[in-house]
Amino acid sequence: MCRYPNQKEVCSSGISSSTWAWVHKRGLVTGGAHHSNTGCQPVSFPPCNHANYTTSEPECKTLATPQPKCHTRCTNDNYGRGFFQDKYQI
């Protein structure tokens, strides 16, 4: 999800009912992990360590908050379908 309709609020928590309402109304496209060649729009920011487990990923709190951009095109140039052909709505 990019932004709420009034364009001033961004999603900062995880209210699942709002997410499902967005998917129902606007739809979403397929994607994959950061730097993957999977789906229409793979994740655009790197993974991080949320729970301070011993991993090679940096702690999330040490990184800048991701500011993903809204795209109405597939960002994976190797994906064989267009954005609107890939879009799913429930």
Coordinates of C-alpha atoms in Angstrom, one line a residue:
M1 CA 0.0 0.0 0.0
C2 CA 1.3 3.4 -0.9
R3 CA -0.9 6.0 0.7
Y4 CA -4.3 6.5 2.1
P5 CA -6.8 8.5 -0.1
N6 CA -6.0 11.8 1.6
Q7 CA -2.3 11.4 0.6
K8 CA -1.1 12.8 4.0
E9 CA -1.3 9.5 6.0
V10 CA 1.0 6.6 5.4
C11 CA 0.6 3.1 6.8
S12 CA 2.7 2.9 10.0
S13 CA 1.3 -0.1 11.7
G14 CA -0.4 -3.2 10.5
I15 CA -4.2 -3.0 10.6
S16 CA -5.1 -6.1 8.7
S17 CA -8.7 -5.0 8.1
S18 CA -7.5 -1.9 6.4
T19 CA -5.1 -3.9 4.3
W20 CA -7.8 -6.3 3.1
A21 CA -10.1 -3.3 2.3
W22 CA -7.3 -1.8 0.2
V23 CA -6.7 -5.1 -1.7
H24 CA -10.4 -5.4 -2.3
K25 CA -10.8 -1.9 -3.6
R26 CA -7.5 -1.3 -5.4
G27 CA -5.9 -4.6 -5.9
L28 CA -2.2 -5.5 -5.8
V29 CA 0.4 -7.1 -8.0
T30 CA 2.8 -10.0 -7.5
G31 CA 6.2 -9.5 -6.0
G32 CA 9.2 -11.2 -4.5
A33 CA 12.1 -10.7 -2.1
H34 CA 14.5 -7.7 -2.4
H35 CA 16.8 -8.0 -5.4
S36 CA 14.8 -11.0 -6.7
N37 CA 13.6 -11.5 -10.2
T38 CA 10.2 -12.6 -9.0
G39 CA 6.8 -11.1 -9.7
C40 CA 5.9 -7.7 -11.0
Q41 CA 7.2 -5.6 -8.2
P42 CA 9.8 -7.2 -5.9
V43 CA 10.4 -5.5 -2.6
S44 CA 12.3 -2.3 -3.1
F45 CA 14.1 -2.1 0.2
P46 CA 16.5 -4.5 1.9
P47 CA 15.5 -6.8 4.7
C48 CA 16.5 -6.0 8.3
N49 CA 16.6 -7.7 11.7
H50 CA 13.4 -6.7 13.6
A51 CA 13.9 -8.8 16.8
N52 CA 17.6 -8.5 17.4
Y53 CA 18.3 -12.1 16.5
T54 CA 21.8 -13.0 15.5
T55 CA 21.7 -12.6 11.7
S56 CA 23.8 -10.9 9.1
E57 CA 21.0 -8.4 8.5
P58 CA 21.4 -4.9 10.2
E59 CA 19.0 -4.0 13.0
C60 CA 16.0 -2.2 11.6
K61 CA 16.2 0.6 14.1
T62 CA 19.6 1.6 12.8
L63 CA 18.3 2.1 9.2
A64 CA 16.3 4.9 7.7
T65 CA 12.6 4.1 7.4
P66 CA 11.8 2.8 3.9
Q67 CA 9.9 5.2 1.7
P68 CA 8.7 3.0 -1.1
K69 CA 7.3 4.7 -4.2
C70 CA 4.0 3.9 -5.8
H71 CA 4.4 2.5 -9.3
T72 CA 1.7 1.7 -11.9
R73 CA 4.2 -0.4 -13.9
C74 CA 6.1 -3.6 -13.1
T75 CA 9.5 -2.7 -11.7
N76 CA 10.9 -6.1 -12.6
D77 CA 11.8 -5.6 -16.3
N78 CA 12.2 -9.4 -16.7
Y79 CA 8.6 -10.1 -15.7
G80 CA 6.5 -11.2 -18.7
R81 CA 3.2 -9.4 -17.8
G82 CA 2.1 -5.8 -17.6
F83 CA 1.1 -4.1 -14.3
F84 CA -2.7 -4.1 -15.0
Q85 CA -2.7 -7.6 -16.4
D86 CA -0.9 -8.8 -13.1
K87 CA -3.2 -6.9 -10.7
Y88 CA -5.3 -9.0 -8.4
Q89 CA -8.4 -7.9 -6.6
I90 CA -10.4 -9.9 -4.1

